Amino acid sequence: MMSENMKVAKQELVVQENGKKEEDETIETEKRKLGGMKTMPFILANEVCDRFVGAGFHSNLITYLTQVLNVPLIKASNTLANFSGVSNFTPLIGALVADSFAGRFWTIIVASIIYEMVCLYSLSQTNQSIT
């Protein structure tokens, strides 16, 4: 009753009680084949969309800095380069924390909470300047 993607993995366990070895038991478990060509289009589409977002954001940011905030073009391009460098470097810090210390789910939870707190703080500062 196993599908084609399932393989049977056998493990031999040695049970020890009071220093005595008992019979070897064989346990069969189902092991799924993960990844492969089924997931590749999703990863590729995600990367393409990420590049579109990055290109659009950078062009809008340089326009906003030069036309709305009246920042000189050289300083605006330096700001954009610094922003790009920091935004491309922070995933490496997250990966280091996730792999070495906290685990990926706790890292995602803590990073999401920090992100929401910064968004709420920014929103509260924006509302104060409007009134």
JSON list of C-alpha atoms in Angstrom, two decimals:
[
{"chain": "A", "resi": 1, "resn": "MET", "atom": "CA", "xyz": [0.00, 0.00, 0.00]},
{"chain": "A", "resi": 2, "resn": "MET", "atom": "CA", "xyz": [2.95, 2.33, -0.33]},
{"chain": "A", "resi": 3, "resn": "SER", "atom": "CA", "xyz": [3.10, 4.85, -3.12]},
{"chain": "A", "resi": 4, "resn": "GLU", "atom": "CA", "xyz": [6.03, 5.06, -5.49]},
{"chain": "A", "resi": 5, "resn": "ASN", "atom": "CA", "xyz": [7.55, 7.97, -3.56]},
{"chain": "A", "resi": 6, "resn": "MET", "atom": "CA", "xyz": [7.73, 5.95, -0.34]},
{"chain": "A", "resi": 7, "resn": "LYS", "atom": "CA", "xyz": [10.70, 3.81, 0.52]},
{"chain": "A", "resi": 8, "resn": "VAL", "atom": "CA", "xyz": [11.03, 1.43, 3.42]},
{"chain": "A", "resi": 9, "resn": "ALA", "atom": "CA", "xyz": [13.87, 2.12, 5.82]},
{"chain": "A", "resi": 10, "resn": "LYS", "atom": "CA", "xyz": [14.81, -0.63, 8.25]},
{"chain": "A", "resi": 11, "resn": "GLN", "atom": "CA", "xyz": [16.45, 0.00, 11.59]},
{"chain": "A", "resi": 12, "resn": "GLU", "atom": "CA", "xyz": [17.78, -2.57, 13.99]},
{"chain": "A", "resi": 13, "resn": "LEU", "atom": "CA", "xyz": [17.38, -1.69, 17.64]},
{"chain": "A", "resi": 14, "resn": "VAL", "atom": "CA", "xyz": [19.23, -3.32, 20.48]},
{"chain": "A", "resi": 15, "resn": "VAL", "atom": "CA", "xyz": [17.25, -3.10, 23.70]},
{"chain": "A", "resi": 16, "resn": "GLN", "atom": "CA", "xyz": [19.35, -3.23, 26.85]},
{"chain": "A", "resi": 17, "resn": "GLU", "atom": "CA", "xyz": [17.91, -3.84, 30.30]},
{"chain": "A", "resi": 18, "resn": "ASN", "atom": "CA", "xyz": [20.13, -4.35, 33.32]},
{"chain": "A", "resi": 19, "resn": "GLY", "atom": "CA", "xyz": [23.16, -4.71, 31.06]},
{"chain": "A", "resi": 20, "resn": "LYS", "atom": "CA", "xyz": [21.66, -7.62, 29.12]},
{"chain": "A", "resi": 21, "resn": "LYS", "atom": "CA", "xyz": [21.18, -7.48, 25.39]},
{"chain": "A", "resi": 22, "resn": "GLU", "atom": "CA", "xyz": [17.88, -8.70, 24.09]},
{"chain": "A", "resi": 23, "resn": "GLU", "atom": "CA", "xyz": [16.92, -9.73, 20.59]},
{"chain": "A", "resi": 24, "resn": "ASP", "atom": "CA", "xyz": [17.40, -7.30, 17.74]},
{"chain": "A", "resi": 25, "resn": "GLU", "atom": "CA", "xyz": [14.11, -5.85, 16.61]},
{"chain": "A", "resi": 26, "resn": "THR", "atom": "CA", "xyz": [13.51, -4.62, 13.10]},
{"chain": "A", "resi": 27, "resn": "ILE", "atom": "CA", "xyz": [11.18, -1.67, 12.67]},
{"chain": "A", "resi": 28, "resn": "GLU", "atom": "CA", "xyz": [9.93, -0.63, 9.27]},
{"chain": "A", "resi": 29, "resn": "THR", "atom": "CA", "xyz": [9.24, 3.06, 8.74]},
{"chain": "A", "resi": 30, "resn": "GLU", "atom": "CA", "xyz": [8.01, 4.88, 5.70]},
{"chain": "A", "resi": 31, "resn": "LYS", "atom": "CA", "xyz": [10.41, 7.45, 4.33]},
{"chain": "A", "resi": 32, "resn": "ARG", "atom": "CA", "xyz": [9.19, 10.03, 1.83]},
{"chain": "A", "resi": 33, "resn": "LYS", "atom": "CA", "xyz": [11.35, 11.50, -0.87]},
{"chain": "A", "resi": 34, "resn": "LEU", "atom": "CA", "xyz": [11.33, 15.27, -0.37]},
{"chain": "A", "resi": 35, "resn": "GLY", "atom": "CA", "xyz": [12.09, 18.06, -2.81]},
{"chain": "A", "resi": 36, "resn": "GLY", "atom": "CA", "xyz": [13.11, 17.31, -6.32]},
{"chain": "A", "resi": 37, "resn": "MET", "atom": "CA", "xyz": [11.53, 18.60, -9.49]},
{"chain": "A", "resi": 38, "resn": "LYS", "atom": "CA", "xyz": [8.12, 19.16, -7.85]},
{"chain": "A", "resi": 39, "resn": "THR", "atom": "CA", "xyz": [9.38, 21.97, -5.62]},
{"chain": "A", "resi": 40, "resn": "MET", "atom": "CA", "xyz": [11.77, 23.60, -8.08]},
{"chain": "A", "resi": 41, "resn": "PRO", "atom": "CA", "xyz": [9.15, 25.73, -9.93]},
{"chain": "A", "resi": 42, "resn": "PHE", "atom": "CA", "xyz": [7.91, 27.18, -6.64]},
{"chain": "A", "resi": 43, "resn": "ILE", "atom": "CA", "xyz": [11.42, 28.14, -5.55]},
{"chain": "A", "resi": 44, "resn": "LEU", "atom": "CA", "xyz": [12.15, 29.64, -8.97]},
{"chain": "A", "resi": 45, "resn": "ALA", "atom": "CA", "xyz": [8.89, 31.64, -8.98]},
{"chain": "A", "resi": 46, "resn": "ASN", "atom": "CA", "xyz": [9.63, 32.90, -5.48]},
{"chain": "A", "resi": 47, "resn": "GLU", "atom": "CA", "xyz": [13.07, 34.12, -6.53]},
{"chain": "A", "resi": 48, "resn": "VAL", "atom": "CA", "xyz": [11.73, 35.82, -9.67]},
{"chain": "A", "resi": 49, "resn": "CYS", "atom": "CA", "xyz": [9.06, 37.64, -7.64]},
{"chain": "A", "resi": 50, "resn": "ASP", "atom": "CA", "xyz": [11.67, 38.63, -5.07]},
{"chain": "A", "resi": 51, "resn": "ARG", "atom": "CA", "xyz": [13.84, 40.19, -7.79]},
{"chain": "A", "resi": 52, "resn": "PHE", "atom": "CA", "xyz": [10.86, 42.13, -9.19]},
{"chain": "A", "resi": 53, "resn": "VAL", "atom": "CA", "xyz": [10.03, 43.48, -5.75]},
{"chain": "A", "resi": 54, "resn": "GLY", "atom": "CA", "xyz": [13.63, 44.48, -5.12]},
{"chain": "A", "resi": 55, "resn": "ALA", "atom": "CA", "xyz": [13.98, 46.28, -8.44]},
{"chain": "A", "resi": 56, "resn": "GLY", "atom": "CA", "xyz": [10.71, 48.15, -7.99]},
{"chain": "A", "resi": 57, "resn": "PHE", "atom": "CA", "xyz": [11.49, 49.09, -4.41]},
{"chain": "A", "resi": 58, "resn": "HIS", "atom": "CA", "xyz": [14.94, 50.41, -5.25]},
{"chain": "A", "resi": 59, "resn": "SER", "atom": "CA", "xyz": [13.72, 52.55, -8.14]},
{"chain": "A", "resi": 60, "resn": "ASN", "atom": "CA", "xyz": [10.91, 53.98, -6.01]},
{"chain": "A", "resi": 61, "resn": "LEU", "atom": "CA", "xyz": [13.24, 54.62, -3.08]},
{"chain": "A", "resi": 62, "resn": "ILE", "atom": "CA", "xyz": [15.73, 56.59, -5.16]},
{"chain": "A", "resi": 63, "resn": "THR", "atom": "CA", "xyz": [12.88, 58.66, -6.62]},
{"chain": "A", "resi": 64, "resn": "TYR", "atom": "CA", "xyz": [11.42, 59.27, -3.16]},
{"chain": "A", "resi": 65, "resn": "LEU", "atom": "CA", "xyz": [14.76, 60.30, -1.70]},
{"chain": "A", "resi": 66, "resn": "THR", "atom": "CA", "xyz": [15.64, 62.71, -4.51]},
{"chain": "A", "resi": 67, "resn": "GLN", "atom": "CA", "xyz": [12.24, 64.24, -5.31]},
{"chain": "A", "resi": 68, "resn": "VAL", "atom": "CA", "xyz": [10.24, 64.17, -2.06]},
{"chain": "A", "resi": 69, "resn": "LEU", "atom": "CA", "xyz": [12.99, 64.47, 0.56]},
{"chain": "A", "resi": 70, "resn": "ASN", "atom": "CA", "xyz": [15.27, 66.57, -1.70]},
{"chain": "A", "resi": 71, "resn": "VAL", "atom": "CA", "xyz": [18.34, 64.48, -0.90]},
{"chain": "A", "resi": 72, "resn": "PRO", "atom": "CA", "xyz": [21.22, 64.99, -3.36]},
{"chain": "A", "resi": 73, "resn": "LEU", "atom": "CA", "xyz": [21.56, 62.15, -5.86]},
{"chain": "A", "resi": 74, "resn": "ILE", "atom": "CA", "xyz": [24.98, 61.02, -4.59]},
{"chain": "A", "resi": 75, "resn": "LYS", "atom": "CA", "xyz": [23.80, 60.82, -0.97]},
{"chain": "A", "resi": 76, "resn": "ALA", "atom": "CA", "xyz": [20.57, 59.09, -2.07]},
{"chain": "A", "resi": 77, "resn": "SER", "atom": "CA", "xyz": [22.52, 56.46, -4.02]},
{"chain": "A", "resi": 78, "resn": "ASN", "atom": "CA", "xyz": [24.82, 55.89, -1.02]},
{"chain": "A", "resi": 79, "resn": "THR", "atom": "CA", "xyz": [21.76, 55.51, 1.22]},
{"chain": "A", "resi": 80, "resn": "LEU", "atom": "CA", "xyz": [20.26, 53.03, -1.23]},
{"chain": "A", "resi": 81, "resn": "ALA", "atom": "CA", "xyz": [23.51, 51.04, -1.40]},
{"chain": "A", "resi": 82, "resn": "ASN", "atom": "CA", "xyz": [23.75, 50.93, 2.40]},
{"chain": "A", "resi": 83, "resn": "PHE", "atom": "CA", "xyz": [20.11, 49.87, 2.68]},
{"chain": "A", "resi": 84, "resn": "SER", "atom": "CA", "xyz": [20.62, 47.13, 0.07]},
{"chain": "A", "resi": 85, "resn": "GLY", "atom": "CA", "xyz": [23.72, 45.84, 1.83]},
{"chain": "A", "resi": 86, "resn": "VAL", "atom": "CA", "xyz": [22.04, 45.69, 5.22]},
{"chain": "A", "resi": 87, "resn": "SER", "atom": "CA", "xyz": [18.87, 44.09, 3.85]},
{"chain": "A", "resi": 88, "resn": "ASN", "atom": "CA", "xyz": [20.91, 41.44, 2.02]},
{"chain": "A", "resi": 89, "resn": "PHE", "atom": "CA", "xyz": [23.11, 40.74, 5.06]},
{"chain": "A", "resi": 90, "resn": "THR", "atom": "CA", "xyz": [20.40, 40.33, 7.72]},
{"chain": "A", "resi": 91, "resn": "PRO", "atom": "CA", "xyz": [19.22, 36.90, 6.43]},
{"chain": "A", "resi": 92, "resn": "LEU", "atom": "CA", "xyz": [22.73, 35.60, 7.13]},
{"chain": "A", "resi": 93, "resn": "ILE", "atom": "CA", "xyz": [22.44, 36.77, 10.74]},
{"chain": "A", "resi": 94, "resn": "GLY", "atom": "CA", "xyz": [19.02, 35.11, 10.99]},
{"chain": "A", "resi": 95, "resn": "ALA", "atom": "CA", "xyz": [20.41, 31.88, 9.54]},
{"chain": "A", "resi": 96, "resn": "LEU", "atom": "CA", "xyz": [23.29, 31.91, 12.01]},
{"chain": "A", "resi": 97, "resn": "VAL", "atom": "CA", "xyz": [20.93, 32.41, 14.95]},
{"chain": "A", "resi": 98, "resn": "ALA", "atom": "CA", "xyz": [18.50, 29.78, 13.68]},
{"chain": "A", "resi": 99, "resn": "ASP", "atom": "CA", "xyz": [21.14, 27.14, 12.98]},
{"chain": "A", "resi": 100, "resn": "SER", "atom": "CA", "xyz": [23.33, 27.74, 16.03]},
{"chain": "A", "resi": 101, "resn": "PHE", "atom": "CA", "xyz": [21.13, 28.84, 18.88]},
{"chain": "A", "resi": 102, "resn": "ALA", "atom": "CA", "xyz": [17.36, 29.11, 18.65]},
{"chain": "A", "resi": 103, "resn": "GLY", "atom": "CA", "xyz": [16.05, 26.90, 15.88]},
{"chain": "A", "resi": 104, "resn": "ARG", "atom": "CA", "xyz": [14.18, 28.09, 12.84]},
{"chain": "A", "resi": 105, "resn": "PHE", "atom": "CA", "xyz": [10.67, 28.33, 14.33]},
{"chain": "A", "resi": 106, "resn": "TRP", "atom": "CA", "xyz": [11.74, 30.36, 17.38]},
{"chain": "A", "resi": 107, "resn": "THR", "atom": "CA", "xyz": [13.85, 32.60, 15.16]},
{"chain": "A", "resi": 108, "resn": "ILE", "atom": "CA", "xyz": [10.88, 33.24, 12.87]},
{"chain": "A", "resi": 109, "resn": "ILE", "atom": "CA", "xyz": [8.58, 33.92, 15.84]},
{"chain": "A", "resi": 110, "resn": "VAL", "atom": "CA", "xyz": [10.99, 36.34, 17.53]},
{"chain": "A", "resi": 111, "resn": "ALA", "atom": "CA", "xyz": [11.82, 38.12, 14.27]},
{"chain": "A", "resi": 112, "resn": "SER", "atom": "CA", "xyz": [8.11, 38.47, 13.47]},
{"chain": "A", "resi": 113, "resn": "ILE", "atom": "CA", "xyz": [7.40, 39.93, 16.91]},
{"chain": "A", "resi": 114, "resn": "ILE", "atom": "CA", "xyz": [10.27, 42.42, 16.54]},
{"chain": "A", "resi": 115, "resn": "TYR", "atom": "CA", "xyz": [9.00, 43.34, 13.07]},
{"chain": "A", "resi": 116, "resn": "GLU", "atom": "CA", "xyz": [5.47, 43.94, 14.35]},
{"chain": "A", "resi": 117, "resn": "MET", "atom": "CA", "xyz": [6.77, 46.05, 17.25]},
{"chain": "A", "resi": 118, "resn": "VAL", "atom": "CA", "xyz": [8.78, 48.24, 14.86]},
{"chain": "A", "resi": 119, "resn": "CYS", "atom": "CA", "xyz": [5.75, 48.60, 12.57]},
{"chain": "A", "resi": 120, "resn": "LEU", "atom": "CA", "xyz": [3.53, 49.61, 15.50]},
{"chain": "A", "resi": 121, "resn": "TYR", "atom": "CA", "xyz": [6.14, 52.09, 16.72]},
{"chain": "A", "resi": 122, "resn": "SER", "atom": "CA", "xyz": [6.43, 53.61, 13.24]},
{"chain": "A", "resi": 123, "resn": "LEU", "atom": "CA", "xyz": [2.66, 53.81, 12.93]},
{"chain": "A", "resi": 124, "resn": "SER", "atom": "CA", "xyz": [2.34, 55.50, 16.33]},
{"chain": "A", "resi": 125, "resn": "GLN", "atom": "CA", "xyz": [4.98, 58.08, 15.36]},
{"chain": "A", "resi": 126, "resn": "THR", "atom": "CA", "xyz": [3.22, 58.76, 12.06]},
{"chain": "A", "resi": 127, "resn": "ASN", "atom": "CA", "xyz": [-0.12, 59.35, 13.78]},
{"chain": "A", "resi": 128, "resn": "GLN", "atom": "CA", "xyz": [1.45, 61.79, 16.26]},
{"chain": "A", "resi": 129, "resn": "SER", "atom": "CA", "xyz": [2.92, 63.90, 13.47]},
{"chain": "A", "resi": 130, "resn": "ILE", "atom": "CA", "xyz": [-0.44, 64.09, 11.67]},
{"chain": "A", "resi": 131, "resn": "THR", "atom": "CA", "xyz": [-2.36, 65.45, 14.68]}
]
